[in-house]
CSV table of C-alpha atoms and ligand atoms in Angstrom, one decimal:
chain,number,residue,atom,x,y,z
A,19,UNK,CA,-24.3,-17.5,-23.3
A,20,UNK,CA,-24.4,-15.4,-20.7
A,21,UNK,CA,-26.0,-15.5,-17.1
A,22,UNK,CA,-29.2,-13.4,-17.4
A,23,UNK,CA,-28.1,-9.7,-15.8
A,24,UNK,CA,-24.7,-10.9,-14.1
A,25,UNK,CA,-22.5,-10.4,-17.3
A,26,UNK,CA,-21.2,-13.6,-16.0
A,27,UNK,CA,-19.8,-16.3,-18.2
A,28,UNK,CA,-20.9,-19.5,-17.5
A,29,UNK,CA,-18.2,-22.0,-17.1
A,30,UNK,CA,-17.2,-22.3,-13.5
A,31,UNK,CA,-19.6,-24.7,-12.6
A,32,UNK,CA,-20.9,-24.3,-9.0
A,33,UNK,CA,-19.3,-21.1,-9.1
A,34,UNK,CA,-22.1,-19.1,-10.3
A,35,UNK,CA,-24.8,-19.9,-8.4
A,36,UNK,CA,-21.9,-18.3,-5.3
A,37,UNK,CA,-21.4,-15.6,-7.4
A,38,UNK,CA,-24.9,-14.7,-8.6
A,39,UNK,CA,-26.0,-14.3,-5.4
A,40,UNK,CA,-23.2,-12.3,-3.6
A,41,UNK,CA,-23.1,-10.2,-6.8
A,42,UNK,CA,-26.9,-9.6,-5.8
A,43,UNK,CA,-26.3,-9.3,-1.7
A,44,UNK,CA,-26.8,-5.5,0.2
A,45,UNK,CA,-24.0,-4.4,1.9
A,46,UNK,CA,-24.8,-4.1,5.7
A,47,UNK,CA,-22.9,-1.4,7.6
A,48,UNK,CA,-21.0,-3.0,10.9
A,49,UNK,CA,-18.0,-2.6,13.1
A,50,UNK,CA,-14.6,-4.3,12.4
A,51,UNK,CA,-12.6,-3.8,15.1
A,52,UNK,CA,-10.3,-6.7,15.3
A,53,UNK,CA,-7.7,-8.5,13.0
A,54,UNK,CA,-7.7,-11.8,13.9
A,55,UNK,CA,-6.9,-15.0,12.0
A,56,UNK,CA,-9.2,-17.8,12.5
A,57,UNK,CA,-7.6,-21.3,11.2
A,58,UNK,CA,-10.9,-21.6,8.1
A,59,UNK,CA,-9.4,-18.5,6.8
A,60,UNK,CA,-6.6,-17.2,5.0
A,61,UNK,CA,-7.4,-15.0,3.2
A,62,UNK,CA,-9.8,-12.8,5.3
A,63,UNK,CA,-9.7,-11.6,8.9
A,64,UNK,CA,-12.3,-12.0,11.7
A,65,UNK,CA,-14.6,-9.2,11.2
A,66,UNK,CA,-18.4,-8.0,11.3
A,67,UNK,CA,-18.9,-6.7,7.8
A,68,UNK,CA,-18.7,-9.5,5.7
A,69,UNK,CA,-21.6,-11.9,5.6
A,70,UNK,CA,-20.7,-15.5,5.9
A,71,UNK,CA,-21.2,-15.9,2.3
A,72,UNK,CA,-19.2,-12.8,1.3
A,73,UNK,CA,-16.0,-14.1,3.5
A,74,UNK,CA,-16.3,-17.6,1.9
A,75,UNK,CA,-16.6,-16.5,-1.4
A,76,UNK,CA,-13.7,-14.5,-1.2
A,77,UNK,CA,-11.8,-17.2,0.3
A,78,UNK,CA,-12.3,-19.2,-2.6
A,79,UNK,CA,-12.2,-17.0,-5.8
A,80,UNK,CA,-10.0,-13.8,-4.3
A,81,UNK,CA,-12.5,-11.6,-5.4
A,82,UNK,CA,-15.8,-9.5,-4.2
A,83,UNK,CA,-17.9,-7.7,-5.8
A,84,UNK,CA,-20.2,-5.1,-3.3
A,85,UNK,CA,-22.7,-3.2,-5.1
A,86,UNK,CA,-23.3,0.5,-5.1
A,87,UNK,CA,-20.2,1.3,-2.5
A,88,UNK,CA,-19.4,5.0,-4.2
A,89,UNK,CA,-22.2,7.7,-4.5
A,90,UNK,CA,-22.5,8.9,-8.0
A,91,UNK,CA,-22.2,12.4,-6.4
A,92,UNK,CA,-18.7,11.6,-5.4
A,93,UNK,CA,-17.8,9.7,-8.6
A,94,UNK,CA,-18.6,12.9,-10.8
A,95,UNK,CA,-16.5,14.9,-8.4
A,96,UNK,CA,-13.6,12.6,-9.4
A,97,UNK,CA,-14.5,12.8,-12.8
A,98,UNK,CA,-14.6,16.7,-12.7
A,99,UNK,CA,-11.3,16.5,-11.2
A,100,UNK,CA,-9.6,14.3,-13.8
A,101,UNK,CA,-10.6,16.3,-16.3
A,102,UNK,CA,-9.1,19.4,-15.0
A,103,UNK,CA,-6.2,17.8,-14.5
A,104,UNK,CA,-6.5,16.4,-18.3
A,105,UNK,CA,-7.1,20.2,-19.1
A,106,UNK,CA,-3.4,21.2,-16.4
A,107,UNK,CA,-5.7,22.9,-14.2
A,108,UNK,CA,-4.0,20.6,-11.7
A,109,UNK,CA,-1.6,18.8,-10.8
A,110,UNK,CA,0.3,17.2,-8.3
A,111,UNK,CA,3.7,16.0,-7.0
A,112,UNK,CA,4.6,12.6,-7.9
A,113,UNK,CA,1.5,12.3,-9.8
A,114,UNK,CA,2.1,10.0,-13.2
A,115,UNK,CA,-0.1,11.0,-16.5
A,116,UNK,CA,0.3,8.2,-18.8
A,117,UNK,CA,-0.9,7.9,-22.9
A,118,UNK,CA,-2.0,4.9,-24.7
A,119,UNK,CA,1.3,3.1,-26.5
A,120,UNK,CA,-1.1,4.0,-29.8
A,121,UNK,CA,-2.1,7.6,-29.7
A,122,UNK,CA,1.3,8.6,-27.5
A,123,UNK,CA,3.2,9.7,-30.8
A,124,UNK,CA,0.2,11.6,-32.2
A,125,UNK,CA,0.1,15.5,-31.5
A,126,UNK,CA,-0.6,16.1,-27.7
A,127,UNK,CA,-3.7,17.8,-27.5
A,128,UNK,CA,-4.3,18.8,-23.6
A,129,UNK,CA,-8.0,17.2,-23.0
A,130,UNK,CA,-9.0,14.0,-21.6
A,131,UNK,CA,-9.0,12.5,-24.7
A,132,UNK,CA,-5.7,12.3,-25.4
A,133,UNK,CA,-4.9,10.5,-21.6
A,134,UNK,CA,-5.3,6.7,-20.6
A,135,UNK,CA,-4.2,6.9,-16.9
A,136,UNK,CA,-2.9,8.8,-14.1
A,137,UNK,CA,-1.0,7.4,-11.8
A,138,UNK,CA,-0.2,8.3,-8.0
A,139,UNK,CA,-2.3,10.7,-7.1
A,140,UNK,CA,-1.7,10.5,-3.2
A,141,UNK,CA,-0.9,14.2,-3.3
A,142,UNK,CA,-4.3,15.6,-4.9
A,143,UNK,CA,-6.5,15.7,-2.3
A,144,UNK,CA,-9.9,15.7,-5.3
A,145,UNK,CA,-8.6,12.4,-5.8
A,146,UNK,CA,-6.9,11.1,-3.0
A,147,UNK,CA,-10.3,11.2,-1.1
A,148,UNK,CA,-11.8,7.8,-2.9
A,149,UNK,CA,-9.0,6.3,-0.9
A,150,UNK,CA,-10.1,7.5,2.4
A,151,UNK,CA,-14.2,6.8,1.8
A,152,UNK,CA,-15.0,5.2,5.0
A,153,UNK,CA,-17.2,2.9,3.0
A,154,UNK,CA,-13.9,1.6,1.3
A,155,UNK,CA,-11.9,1.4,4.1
A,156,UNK,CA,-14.4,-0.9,6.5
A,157,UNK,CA,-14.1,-3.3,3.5
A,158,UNK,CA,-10.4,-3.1,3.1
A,159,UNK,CA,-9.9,-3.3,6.9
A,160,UNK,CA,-11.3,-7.0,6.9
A,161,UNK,CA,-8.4,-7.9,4.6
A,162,UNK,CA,-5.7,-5.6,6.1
A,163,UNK,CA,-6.3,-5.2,9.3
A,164,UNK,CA,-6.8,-2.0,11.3
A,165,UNK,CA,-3.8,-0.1,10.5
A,166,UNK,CA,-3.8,1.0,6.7
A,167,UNK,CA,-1.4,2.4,3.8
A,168,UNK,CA,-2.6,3.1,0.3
A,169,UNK,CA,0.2,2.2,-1.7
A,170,UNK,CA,-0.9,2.7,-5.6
A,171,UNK,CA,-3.6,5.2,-6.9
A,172,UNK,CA,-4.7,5.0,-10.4
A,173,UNK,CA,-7.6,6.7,-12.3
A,174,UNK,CA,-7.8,4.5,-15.4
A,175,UNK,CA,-9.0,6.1,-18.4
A,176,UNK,CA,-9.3,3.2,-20.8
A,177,UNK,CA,-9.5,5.0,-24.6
A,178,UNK,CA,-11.4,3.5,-27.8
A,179,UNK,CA,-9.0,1.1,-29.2
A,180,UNK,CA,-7.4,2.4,-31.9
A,181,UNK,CA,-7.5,-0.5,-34.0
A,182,UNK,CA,-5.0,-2.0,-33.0
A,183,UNK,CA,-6.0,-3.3,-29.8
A,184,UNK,CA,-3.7,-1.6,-27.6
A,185,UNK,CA,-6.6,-0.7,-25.1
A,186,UNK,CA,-6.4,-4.3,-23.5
A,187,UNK,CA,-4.3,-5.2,-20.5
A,188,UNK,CA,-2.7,-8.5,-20.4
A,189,UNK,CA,-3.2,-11.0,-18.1
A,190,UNK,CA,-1.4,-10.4,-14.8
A,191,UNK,CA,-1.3,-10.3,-11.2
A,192,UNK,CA,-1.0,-6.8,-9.1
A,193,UNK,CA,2.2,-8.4,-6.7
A,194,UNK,CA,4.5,-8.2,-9.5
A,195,UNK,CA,4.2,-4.6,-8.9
A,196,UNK,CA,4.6,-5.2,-5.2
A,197,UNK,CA,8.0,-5.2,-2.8
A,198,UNK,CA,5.9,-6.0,0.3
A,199,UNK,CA,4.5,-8.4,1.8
A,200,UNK,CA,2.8,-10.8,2.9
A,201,UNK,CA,-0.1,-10.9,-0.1
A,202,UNK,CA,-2.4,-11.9,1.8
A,203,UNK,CA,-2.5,-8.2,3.9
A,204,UNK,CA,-2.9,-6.2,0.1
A,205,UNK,CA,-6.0,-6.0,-1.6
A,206,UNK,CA,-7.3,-3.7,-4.5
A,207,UNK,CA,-10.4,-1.3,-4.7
A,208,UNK,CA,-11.3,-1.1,-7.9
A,209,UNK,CA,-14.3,1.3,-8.5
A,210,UNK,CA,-16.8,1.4,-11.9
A,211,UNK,CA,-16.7,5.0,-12.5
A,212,UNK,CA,-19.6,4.5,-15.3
A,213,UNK,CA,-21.6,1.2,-16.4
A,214,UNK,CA,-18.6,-1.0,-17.5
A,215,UNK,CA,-18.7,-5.0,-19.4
A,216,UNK,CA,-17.6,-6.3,-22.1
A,217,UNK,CA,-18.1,-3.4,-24.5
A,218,UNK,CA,-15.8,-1.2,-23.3
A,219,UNK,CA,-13.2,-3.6,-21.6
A,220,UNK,CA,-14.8,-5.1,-18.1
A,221,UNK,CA,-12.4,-6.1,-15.8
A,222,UNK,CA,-11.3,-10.3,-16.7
A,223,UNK,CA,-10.6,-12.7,-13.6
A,224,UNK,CA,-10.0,-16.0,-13.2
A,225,UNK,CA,-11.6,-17.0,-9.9
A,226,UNK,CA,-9.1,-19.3,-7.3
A,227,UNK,CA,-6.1,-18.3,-9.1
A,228,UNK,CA,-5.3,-16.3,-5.7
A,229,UNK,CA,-4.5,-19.6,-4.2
A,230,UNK,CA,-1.5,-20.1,-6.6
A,231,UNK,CA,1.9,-17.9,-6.3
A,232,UNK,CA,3.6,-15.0,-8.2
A,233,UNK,CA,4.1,-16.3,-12.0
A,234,UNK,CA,6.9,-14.4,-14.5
A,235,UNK,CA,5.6,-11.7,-16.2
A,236,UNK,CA,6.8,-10.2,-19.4
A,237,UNK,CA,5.9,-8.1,-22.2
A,238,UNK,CA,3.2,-10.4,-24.2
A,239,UNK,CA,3.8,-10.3,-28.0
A,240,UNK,CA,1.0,-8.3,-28.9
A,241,UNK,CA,0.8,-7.5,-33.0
A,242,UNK,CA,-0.1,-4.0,-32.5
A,243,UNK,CA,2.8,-3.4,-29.6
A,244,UNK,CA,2.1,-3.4,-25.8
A,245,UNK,CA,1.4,-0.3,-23.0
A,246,UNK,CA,5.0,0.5,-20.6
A,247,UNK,CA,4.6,-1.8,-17.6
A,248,UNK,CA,1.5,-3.9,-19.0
A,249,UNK,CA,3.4,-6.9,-18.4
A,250,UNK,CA,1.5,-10.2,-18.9
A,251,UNK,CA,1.9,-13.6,-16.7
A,252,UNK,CA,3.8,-15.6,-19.1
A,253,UNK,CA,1.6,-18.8,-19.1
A,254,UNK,CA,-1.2,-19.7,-17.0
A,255,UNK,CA,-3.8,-22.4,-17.4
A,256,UNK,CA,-6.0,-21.5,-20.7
A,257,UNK,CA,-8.5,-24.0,-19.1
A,258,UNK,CA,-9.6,-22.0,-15.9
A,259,UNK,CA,-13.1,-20.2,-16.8
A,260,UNK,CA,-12.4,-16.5,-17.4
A,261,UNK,CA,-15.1,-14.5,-15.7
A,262,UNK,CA,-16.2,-10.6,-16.8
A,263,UNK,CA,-17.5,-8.4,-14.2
A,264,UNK,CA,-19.7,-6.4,-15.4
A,265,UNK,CA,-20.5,-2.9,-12.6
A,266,UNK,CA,-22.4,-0.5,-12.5
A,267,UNK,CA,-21.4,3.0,-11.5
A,268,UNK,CA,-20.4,3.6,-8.1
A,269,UNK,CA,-19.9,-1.0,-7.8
A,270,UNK,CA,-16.3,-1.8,-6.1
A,271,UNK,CA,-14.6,-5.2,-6.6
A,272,UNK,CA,-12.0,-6.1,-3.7
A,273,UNK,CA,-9.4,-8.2,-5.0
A,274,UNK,CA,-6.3,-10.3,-3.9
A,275,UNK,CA,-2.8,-9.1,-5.3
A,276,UNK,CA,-2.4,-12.8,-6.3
A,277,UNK,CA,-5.6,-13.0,-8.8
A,278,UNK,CA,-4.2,-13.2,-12.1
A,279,UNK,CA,-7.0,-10.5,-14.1
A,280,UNK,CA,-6.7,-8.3,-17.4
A,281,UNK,CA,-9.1,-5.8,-19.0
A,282,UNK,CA,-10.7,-6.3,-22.4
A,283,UNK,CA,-10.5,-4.3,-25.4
A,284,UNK,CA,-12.7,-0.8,-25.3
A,285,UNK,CA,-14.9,-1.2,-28.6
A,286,UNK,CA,-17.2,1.9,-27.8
A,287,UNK,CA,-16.7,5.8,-28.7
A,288,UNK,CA,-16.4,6.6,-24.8
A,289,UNK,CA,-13.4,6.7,-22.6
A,290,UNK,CA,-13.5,4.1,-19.7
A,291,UNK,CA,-13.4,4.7,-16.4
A,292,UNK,CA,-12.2,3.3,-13.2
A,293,UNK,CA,-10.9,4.2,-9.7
A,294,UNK,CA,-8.7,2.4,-8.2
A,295,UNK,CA,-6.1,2.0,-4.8
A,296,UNK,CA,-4.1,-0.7,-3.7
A,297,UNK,CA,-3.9,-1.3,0.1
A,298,UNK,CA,-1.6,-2.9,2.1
A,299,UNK,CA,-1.4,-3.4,6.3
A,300,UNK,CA,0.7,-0.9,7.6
A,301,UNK,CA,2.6,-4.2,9.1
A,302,UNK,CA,3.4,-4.6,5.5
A,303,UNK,CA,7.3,-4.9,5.2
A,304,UNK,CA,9.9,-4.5,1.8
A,305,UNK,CA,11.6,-7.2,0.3
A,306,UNK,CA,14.5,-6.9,-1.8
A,307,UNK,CA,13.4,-8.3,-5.3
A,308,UNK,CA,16.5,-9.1,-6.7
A,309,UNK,CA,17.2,-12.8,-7.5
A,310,UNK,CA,13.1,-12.5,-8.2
A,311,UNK,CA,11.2,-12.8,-11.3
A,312,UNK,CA,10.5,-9.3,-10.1
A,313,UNK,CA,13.9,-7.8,-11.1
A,314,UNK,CA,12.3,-6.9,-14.6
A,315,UNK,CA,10.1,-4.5,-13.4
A,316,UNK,CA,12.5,-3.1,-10.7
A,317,UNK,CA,14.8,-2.2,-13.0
A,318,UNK,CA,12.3,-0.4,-15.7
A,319,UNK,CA,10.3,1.1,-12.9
A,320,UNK,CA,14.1,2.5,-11.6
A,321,UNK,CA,15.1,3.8,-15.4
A,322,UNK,CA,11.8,6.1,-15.7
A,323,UNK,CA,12.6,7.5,-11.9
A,324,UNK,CA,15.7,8.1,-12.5
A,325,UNK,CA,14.9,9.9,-15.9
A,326,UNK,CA,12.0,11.9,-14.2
A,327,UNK,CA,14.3,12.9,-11.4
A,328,UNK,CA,18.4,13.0,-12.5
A,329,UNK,CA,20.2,9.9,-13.7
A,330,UNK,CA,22.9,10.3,-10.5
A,331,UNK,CA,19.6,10.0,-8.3
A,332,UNK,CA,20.9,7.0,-6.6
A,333,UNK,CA,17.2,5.9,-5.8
A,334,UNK,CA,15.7,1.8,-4.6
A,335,UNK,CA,12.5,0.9,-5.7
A,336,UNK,CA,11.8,0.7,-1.2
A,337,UNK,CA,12.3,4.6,-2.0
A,338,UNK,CA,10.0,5.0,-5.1
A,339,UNK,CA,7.1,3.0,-2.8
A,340,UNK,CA,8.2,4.9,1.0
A,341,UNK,CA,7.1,8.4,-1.4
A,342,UNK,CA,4.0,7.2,-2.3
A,343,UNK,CA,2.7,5.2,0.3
A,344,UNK,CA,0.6,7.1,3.0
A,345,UNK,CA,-1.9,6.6,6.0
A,346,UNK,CA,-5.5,5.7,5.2
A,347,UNK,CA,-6.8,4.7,8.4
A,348,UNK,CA,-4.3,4.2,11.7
A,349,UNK,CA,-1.3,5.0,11.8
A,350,UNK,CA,2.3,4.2,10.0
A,351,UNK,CA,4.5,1.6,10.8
A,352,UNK,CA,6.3,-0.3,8.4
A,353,UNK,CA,5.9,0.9,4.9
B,22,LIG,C1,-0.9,-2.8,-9.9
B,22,LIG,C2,-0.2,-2.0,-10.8
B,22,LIG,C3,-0.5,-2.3,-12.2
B,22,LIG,C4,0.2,-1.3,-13.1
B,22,LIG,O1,0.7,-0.4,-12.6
B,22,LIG,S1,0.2,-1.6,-14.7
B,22,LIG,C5,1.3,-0.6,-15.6
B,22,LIG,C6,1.4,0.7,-15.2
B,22,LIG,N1,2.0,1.5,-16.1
B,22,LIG,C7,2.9,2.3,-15.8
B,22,LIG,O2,3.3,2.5,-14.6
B,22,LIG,C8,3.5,3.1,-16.9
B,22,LIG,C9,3.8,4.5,-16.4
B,22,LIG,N2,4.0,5.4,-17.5
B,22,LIG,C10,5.1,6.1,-17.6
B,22,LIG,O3,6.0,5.9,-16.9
B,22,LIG,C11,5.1,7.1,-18.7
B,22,LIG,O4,3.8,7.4,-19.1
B,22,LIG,C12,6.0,6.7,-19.9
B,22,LIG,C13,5.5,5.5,-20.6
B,22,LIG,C14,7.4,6.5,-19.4
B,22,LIG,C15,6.0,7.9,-20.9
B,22,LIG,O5,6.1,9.1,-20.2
B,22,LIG,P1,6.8,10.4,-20.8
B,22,LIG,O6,8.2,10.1,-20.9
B,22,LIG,O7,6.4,11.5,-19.9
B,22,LIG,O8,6.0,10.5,-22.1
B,22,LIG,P2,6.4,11.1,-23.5
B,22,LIG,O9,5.1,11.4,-24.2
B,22,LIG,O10,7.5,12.1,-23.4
B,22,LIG,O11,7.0,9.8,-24.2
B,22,LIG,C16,8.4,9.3,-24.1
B,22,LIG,C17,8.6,8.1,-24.9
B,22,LIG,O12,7.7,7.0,-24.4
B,22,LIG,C18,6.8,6.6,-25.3
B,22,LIG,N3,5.6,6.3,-24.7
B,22,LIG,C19,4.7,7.2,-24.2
B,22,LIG,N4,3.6,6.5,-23.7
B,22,LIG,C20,3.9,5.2,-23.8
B,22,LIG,C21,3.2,4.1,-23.5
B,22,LIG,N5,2.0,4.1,-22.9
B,22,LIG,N6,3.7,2.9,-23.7
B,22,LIG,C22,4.9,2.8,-24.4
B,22,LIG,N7,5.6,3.9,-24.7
B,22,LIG,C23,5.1,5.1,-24.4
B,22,LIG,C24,6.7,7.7,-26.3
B,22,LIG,O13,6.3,7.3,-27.6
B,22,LIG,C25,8.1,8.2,-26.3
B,22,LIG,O14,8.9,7.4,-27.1
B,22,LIG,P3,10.1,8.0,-28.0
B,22,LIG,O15,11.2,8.4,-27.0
B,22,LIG,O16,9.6,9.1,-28.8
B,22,LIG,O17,10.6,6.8,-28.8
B,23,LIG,N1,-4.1,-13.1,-27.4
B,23,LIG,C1,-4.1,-12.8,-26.1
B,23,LIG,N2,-3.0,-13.0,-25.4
B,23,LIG,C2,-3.0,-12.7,-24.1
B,23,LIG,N3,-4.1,-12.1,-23.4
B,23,LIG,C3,-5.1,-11.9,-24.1
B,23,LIG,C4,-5.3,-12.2,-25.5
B,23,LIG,N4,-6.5,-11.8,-25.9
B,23,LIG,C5,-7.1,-11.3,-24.9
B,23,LIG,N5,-6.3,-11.3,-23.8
B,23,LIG,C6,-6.6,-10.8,-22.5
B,23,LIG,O1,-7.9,-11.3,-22.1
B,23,LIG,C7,-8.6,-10.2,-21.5
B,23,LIG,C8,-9.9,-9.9,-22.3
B,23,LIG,O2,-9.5,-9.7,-23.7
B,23,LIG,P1,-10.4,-9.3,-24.9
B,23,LIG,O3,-10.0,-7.9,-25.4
B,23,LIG,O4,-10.3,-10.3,-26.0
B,23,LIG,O5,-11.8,-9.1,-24.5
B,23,LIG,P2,-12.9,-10.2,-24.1
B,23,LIG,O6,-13.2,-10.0,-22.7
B,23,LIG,O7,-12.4,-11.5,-24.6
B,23,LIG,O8,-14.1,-9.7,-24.9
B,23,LIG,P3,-14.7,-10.3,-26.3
B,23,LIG,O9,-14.3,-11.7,-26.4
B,23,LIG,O10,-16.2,-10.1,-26.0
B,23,LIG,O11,-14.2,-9.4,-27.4
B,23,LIG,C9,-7.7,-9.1,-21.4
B,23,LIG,O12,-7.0,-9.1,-20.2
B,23,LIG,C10,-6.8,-9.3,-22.5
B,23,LIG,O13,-5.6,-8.6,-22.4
B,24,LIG,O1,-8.2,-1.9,-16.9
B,24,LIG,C1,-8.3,-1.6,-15.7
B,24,LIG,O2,-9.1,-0.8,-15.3
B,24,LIG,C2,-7.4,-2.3,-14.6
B,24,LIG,C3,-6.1,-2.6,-15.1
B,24,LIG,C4,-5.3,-3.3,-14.1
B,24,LIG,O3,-5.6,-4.4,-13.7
B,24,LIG,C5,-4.1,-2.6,-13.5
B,24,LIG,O4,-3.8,-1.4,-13.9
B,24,LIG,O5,-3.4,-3.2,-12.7
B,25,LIG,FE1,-4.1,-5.1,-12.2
B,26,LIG,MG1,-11.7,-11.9,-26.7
């Protein structure tokens, strides 16, 4: 069963009736020009964006969806300049085009089809401007703070599974990614570049699991093999309602680093896509990971830089994330 137009799954009790109505609420347009704490929240600072509603809900399930955020004018712009850099019409430094574990042996063929992601995009400007939309960043400054870095890009470009499922990605929460802190000053935009649910692989949450901490992730044992880097949270509690957001084009969900989410399988014809950056406060600071359950992905994200750029590159995962972090709004300071 399914809540009537939410794409919502039933389950989370008083949950939905939250979630039905933020899901429905109009953005208002304000000023946020502080970052203070007050003691009721954690996870949100003082601001004059959010409704009362919207910073609760948050709060409590790490998550918010705001309707309509990106003009479809400015969504087909990024689409036009996807697929010219699907076609190498451009390109970029740094920039990271990535193939599904499934169709990356078959015989490269330079169109869109044949791509499932590109990665760090800070240096193509096309792209690089979803990150500075001023209707982005008013949100993200109520979780960050004035001063902000964009840290990850990613254009996601989710293929029709090729039968063997390899379309999905596992269960998992964006810190394992992460050598900054504190989690609380990240948060994701994630963008619906088209109409996106279940059919061709909504984003999966489970709401409140921001409250909990960083969990191992590894490789889950998929039959039909697993995407580099789609590492899965090991275990987490099968009982906690999963809930699919369905968006329409041009909807932006704001999410906590700590929300363990996955995407579903894509069963249409059409390649799905989605827009996303990861922010972090400029007060942001590295950790060193070792000792971590992080250390797995240090060292494979360390391998394919050092085989992309010499194997004597002596380089730090600090390094790999200093080169791509860069200003959105304010100015530099830590990371
Ligand atoms: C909040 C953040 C969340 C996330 O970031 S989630 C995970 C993000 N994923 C990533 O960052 C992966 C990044 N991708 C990459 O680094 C590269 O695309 C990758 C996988 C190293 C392949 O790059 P290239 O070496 O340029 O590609 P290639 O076509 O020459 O293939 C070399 C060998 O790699 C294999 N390969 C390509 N795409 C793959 C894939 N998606 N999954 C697993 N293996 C893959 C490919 O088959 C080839 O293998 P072999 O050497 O022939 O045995
Ligand atoms: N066997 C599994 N082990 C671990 N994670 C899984 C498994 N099956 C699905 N998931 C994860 O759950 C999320 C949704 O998966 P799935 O592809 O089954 O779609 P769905 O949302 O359940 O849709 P539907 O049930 O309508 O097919 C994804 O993050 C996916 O990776
Ligand atoms: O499938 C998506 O669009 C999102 C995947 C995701 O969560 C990620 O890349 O971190
Ligand atoms: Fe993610
Ligand atoms: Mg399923």
């Amino acid at each position: 069963m399914q809540a009537p137009g939410s794409g919502i799954t039933p389950g989370g009790g008083g949950r939905l009736s939250v979630l039905q109505r933020h899901l429905t609420a109009v953005p208002v347009s304000g000023q946020v020009a502080t970052a203070t704490y007050s003691p009721n929240f954690r996870y949100t600072l003082d601001n004059n964006l959010l409704t009362p509603e919207q910073r609760q809900f948050y709060e409590e399930n790490g998550f918010l969806v705001i309707k309509n955020l990106v003009s479809h004018k400015d969504i087909d712009d990024f689409r036009d300049v996807f697929e010219k850099v699907c076609r190498k019409e451009l390109t970029a430094p740094g920039m990271l085009v990535m193939r599904d574990v499934a169709i990356a042996k078959s015989e490269y063929v330079p169109d869109q089809k044949a791509i499932t992601k590109v990665q760090d995009f800070q240096e193509l400007p096309g792209l690089f401007r979803y990150c500075s939309l001023p209707q982005i960043l008013q949100y993200v400054e109520c979780f960050t703070g004035p001063n902000i870095m964009s840290m990850h890009t990613m254009l996601i470009n989710k293929p029709p599974d090729a039968g063997k499922k390899t379309s999905r990605h596992p269960m998992h929460q964006d810190l394992h990614y992460f050598p900054f802190r504190p989690e609380d000053r990240i948060v994701c935009a994630w963008t619906a570049m088209e109409r996106i649910d279940r059919s061709n692989g909504c984003l999966v949450v489970l709401p409140g699991t921001h409250t909990g901490v960083l969990k191992q992730h590894d490789y889950p044992e998929w039959e039909g093999g697993v995407n580099k880097m789609y590492h899965g949270v090991r275990d987490y509690d099968p009982n906690i309602p999963r809930v699919h957001l369905a968006m329409e084009k041009g909807d932006t969900v704001f999410f906590h680093p700590i929300l363990i989410h996955g995407s579903g399988m894509n069963k249409t014809a059409g390649f799905r896509k989605a827009i996303s950056c990861h922010y972090a406060s400029a007060d942001c600071y590295y950790i060193d990971v070792k000792g971590t359950s992080q250390e797995n992905i240090e060292k494979e994200v360390i391998e394919i830089a050092k085989k992309r750029y010499g194997v004597e590159a002596e380089i730090s995962l600090k390094d790999a994330w200093m080169a791509k972090a860069r200003v959105a709004q304010g100015e530099r300071l830590n990371l």
